[in-house]
Coordinates of N, CA and C in Angstrom, one line a residue:
Chain A
G1 N 122.9 83.9 82.7 CA 122.5 85.0 83.7 C 122.7 85.4 84.8
D2 N 122.4 86.3 86.1 CA 122.8 86.1 86.7 C 122.1 85.2 88.2
S3 N 122.7 84.6 88.8 CA 122.7 83.9 90.0 C 123.1 83.9 91.4
V4 N 122.3 83.0 91.8 CA 122.6 83.4 93.8 C 122.7 81.9 94.0
T5 N 123.3 81.4 94.7 CA 123.7 80.2 95.4 C 124.0 80.2 96.9
Q6 N 123.0 79.3 97.5 CA 123.2 79.3 99.3 C 123.5 78.2 99.6
M7 N 124.1 78.0 100.9 CA 124.3 77.0 101.3 C 122.9 76.0 101.5
E8 N 122.7 74.9 101.6 CA 121.4 73.9 101.8 C 121.5 74.0 103.1
G9 N 120.1 74.4 103.3 CA 119.5 74.2 105.1 C 119.0 72.8 105.0
P10 N 118.0 72.4 106.3 CA 117.8 73.6 107.6 C 119.3 73.6 108.3
V11 N 119.9 74.8 109.0 CA 120.5 74.7 109.8 C 119.9 74.7 111.1
T12 N 120.5 74.0 111.9 CA 119.7 74.2 113.5 C 120.8 74.5 114.1
L13 N 120.7 75.5 115.1 CA 121.7 75.9 116.0 C 121.1 75.9 117.8
S14 N 121.9 76.1 118.3 CA 121.6 76.2 119.9 C 121.6 77.9 120.2
E15 N 121.1 78.3 120.9 CA 120.7 79.6 121.3 C 122.4 79.9 121.6
E16 N 122.6 81.5 121.2 CA 124.1 81.8 121.6 C 125.0 81.5 121.1
A17 N 124.6 80.4 119.7 CA 125.9 79.6 119.2 C 126.0 80.9 117.6
F18 N 127.7 80.7 117.0 CA 127.7 81.8 116.1 C 127.0 80.7 114.8
L19 N 126.7 81.8 114.1 CA 126.0 81.7 112.5 C 126.9 82.1 111.5
T20 N 126.9 81.4 110.3 CA 127.1 81.4 108.9 C 126.5 80.6 108.2
I21 N 125.8 81.8 107.1 CA 125.2 81.2 106.1 C 125.8 81.6 104.7
N22 N 126.3 80.4 104.3 CA 127.4 81.1 102.7 C 126.4 81.5 101.7
C23 N 126.8 82.1 100.9 CA 126.1 82.8 99.6 C 127.3 83.1 98.8
T24 N 127.3 82.4 97.3 CA 127.9 83.1 96.2 C 127.0 83.3 95.1
Y25 N 127.7 84.1 94.4 CA 126.8 84.9 93.1 C 127.6 84.6 91.6
T26 N 127.2 84.6 90.8 CA 127.6 85.1 89.6 C 126.5 86.4 88.7
A27 N 127.6 86.9 88.3 CA 126.9 88.4 87.8 C 127.9 88.8 86.9
T28 N 127.3 89.4 85.7 CA 128.2 90.1 84.3 C 128.8 91.1 84.7
G29 N 128.4 92.2 85.9 CA 128.7 93.4 86.2 C 129.0 93.3 87.5
Y30 N 128.7 94.4 88.0 CA 129.3 94.7 89.4 C 127.5 94.8 90.4
P31 N 127.1 93.7 90.9 CA 125.6 93.7 91.1 C 125.7 94.3 93.0
S32 N 124.3 94.9 93.4 CA 124.4 95.4 94.6 C 124.0 94.0 95.0
L33 N 124.4 93.5 96.4 CA 123.6 92.6 96.9 C 123.1 92.7 98.6
F34 N 122.2 92.0 98.6 CA 121.3 92.0 99.9 C 121.1 90.5 100.7
W35 N 120.6 90.7 101.9 CA 120.2 89.7 102.6 C 118.6 89.8 103.3
Y36 N 117.8 89.1 103.0 CA 116.5 89.4 103.3 C 116.0 88.0 103.8
V37 N 115.2 88.4 104.7 CA 114.4 87.0 106.0 C 113.2 87.1 105.9
Q38 N 112.5 86.1 105.7 CA 111.3 85.6 105.9 C 110.9 84.6 107.3
Y39 N 110.1 85.1 107.6 CA 109.4 84.6 109.0 C 108.4 83.8 108.7
P40 N 107.7 83.1 109.7 CA 106.9 82.3 109.1 C 105.7 83.5 109.1
G41 N 104.8 82.8 107.8 CA 103.7 83.3 107.4 C 103.9 84.9 106.8
E42 N 104.7 85.2 106.8 CA 104.8 86.7 106.1 C 105.9 86.6 104.8
G43 N 105.6 88.4 104.4 CA 106.7 88.2 103.3 C 108.1 88.6 104.0
L44 N 109.0 88.7 103.0 CA 110.3 88.9 102.7 C 110.9 90.4 103.3
Q45 N 111.8 90.6 104.3 CA 111.9 91.8 105.1 C 113.5 91.8 104.7
L46 N 114.1 93.3 104.4 CA 115.1 93.4 103.9 C 116.1 93.4 105.2
L47 N 117.2 92.6 105.2 CA 118.0 92.3 106.5 C 119.3 93.3 106.6
L48 N 119.9 93.3 105.2 CA 120.8 94.3 105.0 C 121.5 94.3 103.5
K49 N 122.2 95.0 103.4 CA 122.8 95.2 101.7 C 124.2 95.8 101.7
A50 N 124.6 95.4 100.8 CA 126.2 96.3 100.4 C 126.2 96.2 99.1
T51 N 126.9 97.9 98.4 CA 126.4 97.9 97.4 C 127.8 98.2 96.2
K52 N 128.8 97.8 96.8 CA 130.2 97.8 96.5 C 131.3 96.6 96.8
A53 N 132.1 96.7 96.6 CA 133.0 95.6 96.9 C 133.7 96.3 98.4
D54 N 133.9 95.3 99.0 CA 134.3 95.4 100.5 C 133.4 96.2 101.4
D55 N 132.4 96.6 100.6 CA 131.2 97.3 101.8 C 130.7 96.1 102.6
K56 N 130.3 96.3 103.7 CA 130.0 95.7 104.9 C 128.5 95.8 105.5
G57 N 127.6 95.4 105.4 CA 126.0 95.4 105.4 C 126.0 95.0 107.0
S58 N 125.5 95.8 108.0 CA 125.1 95.0 109.3 C 123.8 95.7 109.8
N59 N 122.9 94.7 110.4 CA 121.5 95.0 111.0 C 121.1 93.9 112.1
K60 N 120.9 94.3 113.3 CA 120.0 93.5 114.1 C 121.2 92.5 114.4
G61 N 123.0 92.7 114.9 CA 123.6 91.9 114.8 C 123.7 90.8 113.8
F62 N 123.4 91.0 112.7 CA 124.0 90.4 111.8 C 124.9 91.1 110.6
E63 N 126.2 90.4 109.8 CA 126.9 91.1 109.2 C 126.9 90.2 108.1
A64 N 127.6 91.0 106.7 CA 127.8 90.3 105.5 C 128.4 91.4 104.9
T65 N 129.7 90.9 104.3 CA 130.4 91.5 103.6 C 131.0 91.3 102.1
Y66 N 131.0 92.3 101.2 CA 130.8 92.2 99.9 C 132.1 91.7 99.2
R67 N 132.3 90.7 98.6 CA 133.9 89.8 98.7 C 133.8 90.0 97.0
K68 N 134.5 90.7 96.6 CA 134.6 90.7 95.0 C 135.5 89.4 94.3
E69 N 136.2 89.2 94.9 CA 137.1 88.3 94.7 C 137.0 86.9 94.8
T70 N 136.1 87.0 95.7 CA 135.3 85.3 95.9 C 134.1 85.2 95.3
T71 N 133.4 86.2 94.7 CA 132.1 86.5 94.3 C 131.4 85.8 95.7
S72 N 131.5 86.6 97.0 CA 130.7 85.9 97.8 C 130.4 86.8 99.1
F73 N 129.0 86.6 100.0 CA 128.2 87.3 100.5 C 128.2 87.0 101.7
H74 N 128.8 86.3 102.5 CA 128.2 85.1 103.8 C 127.4 86.1 104.8
L75 N 126.7 85.3 105.2 CA 125.9 85.9 106.3 C 126.3 85.5 107.6
E76 N 126.8 86.2 108.8 CA 127.0 86.0 110.3 C 126.5 86.9 111.2
K77 N 126.3 86.1 112.1 CA 125.9 86.7 113.6 C 126.7 85.7 114.8
G78 N 127.1 86.6 115.6 CA 128.1 86.2 116.6 C 127.3 85.3 117.4
S79 N 125.8 85.7 118.2 CA 125.1 85.1 119.0 C 123.7 84.8 118.3
V80 N 123.2 83.8 118.2 CA 122.0 83.8 117.7 C 120.8 83.9 118.5
Q81 N 119.8 84.1 118.5 CA 118.4 83.9 119.5 C 117.5 83.0 118.9
V82 N 116.1 82.5 119.8 CA 115.4 81.8 119.0 C 114.4 82.7 118.4
S83 N 114.4 83.9 118.4 CA 113.7 84.8 117.3 C 114.2 85.0 116.3
D84 N 115.7 84.5 115.6 CA 116.0 84.6 114.5 C 115.9 83.2 113.6
S85 N 115.0 82.5 114.2 CA 114.7 81.4 113.5 C 113.8 81.9 112.2
A86 N 114.1 81.6 111.0 CA 113.3 82.2 109.9 C 114.4 81.5 108.6
V87 N 113.6 82.0 107.4 CA 114.4 81.5 106.3 C 115.2 82.7 105.6
Y88 N 116.3 82.6 105.2 CA 117.1 83.5 104.9 C 117.2 83.4 103.3
F89 N 117.1 84.5 102.9 CA 117.5 84.9 101.1 C 118.6 85.8 101.1
C90 N 119.4 84.9 100.5 CA 120.5 85.9 99.9 C 120.2 86.6 98.1
A91 N 120.6 87.7 97.9 CA 120.2 88.2 96.4 C 120.7 89.6 95.7
L92 N 120.8 89.4 94.6 CA 121.7 90.3 93.8 C 120.3 91.6 93.0
K93 N 121.3 92.5 92.6 CA 120.7 93.2 91.7 C 121.9 93.9 91.0
S94 N 121.7 93.6 89.5 CA 122.3 94.4 88.6 C 122.0 95.6 88.4
E95 N 122.5 96.5 87.5 CA 121.9 98.1 87.3 C 120.9 97.5 85.6
G96 N 119.8 97.7 86.1 CA 118.8 97.9 84.9 C 117.9 96.4 85.1
Q97 N 118.7 95.8 86.2 CA 117.9 94.5 86.2 C 116.9 94.0 87.3
N98 N 115.8 93.1 87.5 CA 115.1 93.3 88.5 C 115.9 92.2 89.6
F99 N 115.7 91.9 90.8 CA 116.1 91.3 91.8 C 116.7 89.9 91.5
V100 N 117.6 89.3 91.6 CA 117.4 87.9 91.7 C 117.8 87.2 92.9
F101 N 117.0 85.9 93.5 CA 117.0 85.4 94.7 C 117.6 83.7 95.0
G102 N 118.7 83.4 95.8 CA 118.8 82.4 96.1 C 117.5 81.5 96.7
P103 N 117.6 80.1 96.8 CA 116.7 79.5 96.9 C 116.8 79.3 98.5
G104 N 117.1 80.2 99.3 CA 116.7 80.4 100.7 C 117.5 79.1 101.4
T105 N 117.9 79.5 103.0 CA 118.3 78.9 103.8 C 117.7 79.0 105.5
R106 N 117.0 77.6 105.5 CA 116.0 78.0 106.9 C 117.1 77.6 108.0
L107 N 116.6 78.5 108.9 CA 117.7 78.4 110.4 C 116.2 78.0 111.3
S108 N 117.2 77.6 112.2 CA 116.1 77.1 113.3 C 117.1 77.0 114.5
V109 N 116.6 77.9 115.4 CA 117.6 78.3 116.8 C 116.8 77.5 118.0
L110 N 117.2 76.1 118.6 CA 116.8 76.0 119.8 C 117.0 76.6 120.9
P111 N 116.0 76.6 122.1 CA 116.3 77.5 123.4 C 117.2 76.7 124.3
Chain B
D1 N 102.4 104.3 108.8 CA 102.6 104.3 107.4 C 102.4 103.0 106.9
A2 N 101.4 103.0 105.8 CA 101.0 101.7 105.5 C 101.7 100.5 104.6
G3 N 102.2 99.6 104.8 CA 103.3 98.8 104.1 C 102.8 98.1 102.6
V4 N 103.3 97.5 102.1 CA 102.3 96.3 101.2 C 101.3 95.8 101.5
T5 N 100.2 95.7 101.0 CA 98.9 94.8 101.4 C 98.7 94.0 100.1
Q6 N 98.5 92.7 100.2 CA 97.6 92.0 99.1 C 96.6 91.3 99.7
S7 N 95.6 91.0 98.7 CA 94.8 90.3 99.1 C 94.1 89.6 97.6
P8 N 93.7 87.9 97.7 CA 93.2 87.9 99.4 C 94.6 87.0 99.7
T9 N 94.0 86.8 100.9 CA 95.2 86.0 102.1 C 95.9 84.3 101.0
H10 N 94.7 83.8 100.9 CA 94.5 82.5 100.6 C 93.4 82.3 99.6
L11 N 93.7 81.3 98.6 CA 93.0 81.5 97.5 C 92.7 79.8 97.0
I12 N 91.9 79.1 96.9 CA 91.7 77.8 95.9 C 90.8 77.6 94.9
K13 N 91.6 77.3 93.8 CA 91.3 77.1 92.8 C 91.4 75.8 91.9
T14 N 90.3 76.1 91.1 CA 90.2 74.1 90.4 C 91.1 74.6 88.9
R15 N 91.7 73.6 88.5 CA 92.7 73.7 87.3 C 91.6 74.3 85.9
G16 N 92.4 75.3 85.3 CA 92.0 75.5 84.3 C 90.8 77.0 84.2
Q17 N 90.6 77.2 85.6 CA 90.3 78.5 86.2 C 91.0 79.8 85.7
Q18 N 90.5 80.8 86.1 CA 91.5 82.1 86.2 C 91.2 82.6 87.7
V19 N 92.4 83.4 87.9 CA 92.3 84.1 89.2 C 92.9 85.6 88.8
T20 N 92.8 85.9 89.9 CA 93.1 87.9 89.8 C 93.3 88.1 91.4
L21 N 94.7 88.5 91.4 CA 95.4 88.8 92.9 C 95.7 90.5 92.9
R22 N 95.2 91.0 93.9 CA 95.5 92.2 94.1 C 96.9 93.1 95.3
C23 N 97.2 94.0 94.8 CA 98.6 94.5 95.3 C 98.0 95.9 95.5
S24 N 98.6 96.6 96.9 CA 98.7 97.7 97.2 C 100.1 98.3 97.7
P25 N 100.7 99.1 97.1 CA 101.8 99.5 97.2 C 102.8 100.2 98.6
K26 N 103.6 100.3 98.9 CA 103.7 100.8 100.4 C 103.7 102.4 99.6
S27 N 103.3 103.2 100.8 CA 103.1 104.5 100.8 C 104.3 105.3 99.9
G28 N 104.0 106.1 99.1 CA 105.0 106.4 98.5 C 106.1 106.1 97.2
H29 N 105.6 104.4 96.7 CA 106.2 104.0 96.1 C 105.7 104.2 94.5
D30 N 106.2 103.5 93.5 CA 105.4 104.0 92.4 C 105.8 102.8 91.3
T31 N 106.4 101.7 92.0 CA 106.4 100.4 90.8 C 106.5 99.2 91.7
V32 N 105.5 98.3 91.3 CA 105.2 97.2 91.6 C 105.9 95.9 90.8
S33 N 106.5 95.1 91.4 CA 107.0 93.4 91.2 C 106.3 92.4 91.8
W34 N 105.7 91.5 90.8 CA 105.3 90.2 91.3 C 106.3 89.2 91.2
Y35 N 105.8 88.2 92.2 CA 107.0 87.2 92.0 C 106.3 85.7 92.8
Q36 N 106.8 84.9 91.9 CA 106.1 83.7 92.4 C 107.2 82.8 93.2
Q37 N 107.0 82.2 94.6 CA 107.8 81.3 95.1 C 106.9 80.2 95.8
A38 N 107.3 78.9 95.0 CA 107.2 77.7 95.1 C 107.8 77.3 96.5
L39 N 107.1 76.1 97.2 CA 107.2 75.6 98.4 C 108.6 75.1 98.5
G40 N 109.7 76.0 99.6 CA 110.9 75.7 99.9 C 111.6 76.6 98.7
Q41 N 111.5 77.3 97.8 CA 112.2 78.0 96.6 C 112.5 79.6 97.3
G42 N 113.0 80.0 96.4 CA 113.0 81.8 96.4 C 112.6 82.1 95.3
P43 N 111.8 83.5 95.8 CA 110.9 84.2 95.0 C 111.4 84.0 93.2
Q44 N 110.7 84.0 92.6 CA 111.0 83.7 91.3 C 110.1 85.2 90.1
F45 N 111.0 86.1 89.5 CA 110.7 86.9 89.1 C 109.3 87.3 88.0
I46 N 108.2 87.7 88.2 CA 107.1 87.5 87.4 C 107.0 88.5 85.9
F47 N 106.9 89.9 86.3 CA 107.1 91.1 86.0 C 106.9 92.1 86.6
Q48 N 107.4 93.3 86.4 CA 107.4 94.8 86.8 C 106.5 95.5 86.2
Y49 N 106.0 96.3 86.9 CA 104.6 97.3 86.4 C 105.2 98.9 87.0
Y50 N 105.5 99.9 85.9 CA 105.8 101.5 86.7 C 104.9 102.0 85.3
E51 N 104.4 103.4 85.7 CA 103.5 103.9 85.1 C 103.0 103.4 83.9
E52 N 102.1 102.3 84.8 CA 100.9 101.6 84.3 C 101.0 100.6 83.2
E53 N 102.4 100.3 83.1 CA 103.0 99.8 81.8 C 104.1 98.7 82.3
E54 N 103.9 97.5 81.7 CA 104.8 96.4 82.3 C 106.3 96.3 81.8
R55 N 107.4 96.8 82.5 CA 108.4 97.5 82.2 C 109.5 96.1 82.2
Q56 N 109.7 95.1 82.7 CA 110.2 94.3 82.9 C 109.4 92.5 83.0
R57 N 110.0 91.9 82.4 CA 109.6 90.4 82.4 C 110.2 89.0 82.7
G58 N 110.1 88.4 83.3 CA 110.6 87.2 83.4 C 110.2 85.9 83.0
N59 N 110.8 84.8 83.0 CA 110.5 83.8 82.3 C 109.0 82.9 82.6
F60 N 108.0 83.8 82.3 CA 106.8 83.2 82.7 C 105.6 83.3 81.4
P61 N 105.0 82.2 81.3 CA 104.0 82.5 79.8 C 103.3 83.4 79.8
D62 N 102.5 83.5 79.0 CA 101.5 84.6 78.6 C 100.4 84.6 79.4
R63 N 100.1 83.3 80.2 CA 98.9 83.2 80.8 C 99.1 83.8 82.0
F64 N 100.0 84.7 82.6 CA 100.4 85.6 83.3 C 100.4 86.9 82.9
S65 N 99.4 87.7 83.3 CA 99.1 89.1 83.0 C 99.2 89.9 84.3
G66 N 99.1 91.0 84.0 CA 99.3 92.2 85.0 C 98.4 93.4 84.4
H67 N 98.4 94.1 85.4 CA 97.6 95.5 85.1 C 98.2 96.6 86.6
Q68 N 98.6 98.1 86.3 CA 98.9 99.0 87.1 C 97.8 99.8 87.2
F69 N 97.5 100.5 88.2 CA 96.3 101.5 88.0 C 96.9 103.0 88.3
P70 N 96.3 103.8 88.2 CA 96.9 105.1 88.4 C 97.1 105.7 90.0
N71 N 96.5 104.9 90.5 CA 97.2 104.8 91.8 C 98.4 103.9 92.4
Y72 N 98.8 103.3 91.5 CA 100.0 102.6 91.7 C 99.4 100.9 91.9
S73 N 98.4 100.8 92.5 CA 98.0 99.5 92.9 C 98.1 98.3 91.7
S74 N 98.1 97.3 91.9 CA 98.3 96.4 90.6 C 97.7 95.2 91.0
E75 N 97.0 94.1 89.9 CA 96.8 93.1 89.9 C 97.7 92.1 89.3
L76 N 97.3 91.1 89.5 CA 97.9 90.1 88.7 C 97.0 89.0 88.3
N77 N 96.8 88.4 86.9 CA 96.2 87.5 86.6 C 96.5 86.4 86.1
V78 N 96.0 85.2 86.5 CA 96.8 84.0 85.7 C 95.5 83.1 85.0
N79 N 95.5 82.5 83.8 CA 94.6 82.2 83.2 C 94.9 80.7 83.1
A80 N 93.8 79.8 82.7 CA 94.0 78.5 82.5 C 95.1 77.8 83.5
L81 N 94.4 78.1 85.0 CA 95.4 77.6 86.1 C 96.0 76.2 85.8
L82 N 97.0 75.8 86.1 CA 97.8 74.2 86.0 C 98.2 74.2 87.8
L83 N 97.9 73.0 87.7 CA 98.3 72.5 89.1 C 99.5 73.2 90.0
G84 N 100.7 73.4 88.3 CA 102.2 73.7 88.9 C 102.3 75.0 89.2
D85 N 100.6 76.0 89.2 CA 100.6 77.2 89.3 C 100.7 77.8 91.0
S86 N 100.6 76.6 91.6 CA 100.2 76.6 93.2 C 101.6 77.0 94.1
A87 N 101.4 78.2 94.6 CA 102.6 79.0 94.7 C 101.7 80.1 95.8
L88 N 103.4 80.8 96.7 CA 102.8 82.0 97.5 C 103.3 83.3 96.1
Y89 N 102.5 84.1 96.1 CA 102.5 85.0 95.2 C 102.7 86.3 95.7
L90 N 104.0 86.8 95.6 CA 104.5 88.4 96.5 C 104.3 89.3 95.4
C91 N 103.9 90.3 96.3 CA 103.8 91.5 95.6 C 105.1 92.3 96.2
A92 N 106.2 92.9 95.6 CA 106.6 94.1 96.3 C 106.8 95.3 95.2
S93 N 107.0 96.2 96.3 CA 106.9 98.0 95.9 C 108.4 98.2 96.0
S94 N 108.5 99.5 95.0 CA 110.1 100.2 95.7 C 109.8 101.6 94.7
L95 N 110.7 102.3 94.4 CA 110.8 103.4 94.1 C 111.5 103.2 92.5
Q96 N 110.8 104.0 91.3 CA 111.8 103.3 90.0 C 112.7 104.3 89.9
D97 N 112.9 105.9 90.5 CA 114.0 106.5 90.7 C 115.4 106.5 91.3
R98 N 115.0 105.4 92.3 CA 116.2 104.8 93.1 C 116.6 103.3 92.3
E99 N 117.7 103.4 91.7 CA 118.4 102.3 91.4 C 118.4 101.1 92.0
L100 N 118.9 101.4 93.1 CA 118.9 100.7 94.4 C 118.1 100.5 95.5
S101 N 117.0 101.2 95.2 CA 115.5 101.1 96.2 C 115.5 99.4 96.2
P102 N 115.5 99.1 98.0 CA 115.2 97.8 98.3 C 113.9 97.3 97.9
L103 N 113.4 96.3 97.6 CA 112.0 95.6 97.7 C 111.3 95.7 98.9
H104 N 110.2 96.1 99.1 CA 109.4 96.1 100.4 C 108.3 94.8 99.6
F105 N 108.1 93.8 100.6 CA 107.4 93.0 100.2 C 106.0 92.9 101.0
G106 N 104.9 92.2 100.4 CA 103.3 92.3 101.2 C 103.5 91.0 101.5
N107 N 102.7 90.1 102.5 CA 102.6 88.9 103.2 C 102.4 87.6 102.1
G108 N 101.9 88.3 101.0 CA 101.8 87.1 99.9 C 100.3 86.7 99.9
T109 N 99.9 86.0 98.9 CA 98.8 85.4 98.6 C 98.9 84.1 98.3
R110 N 98.7 83.1 99.1 CA 98.6 81.5 99.0 C 97.5 80.7 97.9
L111 N 98.2 80.8 96.9 CA 97.2 80.0 95.9 C 97.4 78.9 95.6
T112 N 96.4 77.7 95.7 CA 96.2 76.2 95.7 C 95.2 75.8 94.4
V113 N 95.9 75.2 93.4 CA 95.3 74.7 92.5 C 94.7 73.1 92.8
T114 N 93.7 72.8 92.6 CA 93.2 71.2 92.7 C 93.1 70.7 91.4

């Protein structure tokens, strides 16, 4: 079945550092890919998405590019802020199927 | 625009008891999905409801059941609770006729089984 693998956390960075969170997936078809973010005490919020190969999703300074050849969707941000501290989930959705989430990566940004 | 609301926010039950969790979807959404999120893990799909019927189901036992009402709100019922059922239960709503409709999540119900 479909699955998502993410880099293990926690990831701890200083403010204004560059962020990369790796995500790779396994799927039988051509899924859509998503990044969700979960702040403490809250549910998941959609951060960005990409629906086909080479698409780049972006939002709030975060970016991720759908790489079909490497089955990856790595999340990047050029300069993180303390307010970016949260748990980040990579997810995929194949046609007719439900969403499949990765285990999450906790990011802590220190001032 | 009301988002997804879940109740209660926290719940403590004893092993063997039954529990009912409630969810109201985002305004305009017609599909409700339930997820279980164990501590430190990603959400695991339980089932999805649309037009008051269970449409898809994940790898969860029959102790987990649900219902959707004509106003699109939904309930998740868990019978014969086990310690391992302790988790954050998330409700998410979406639009059925939009294949790539992203999920909108509530803040969850934290269930503790003692």
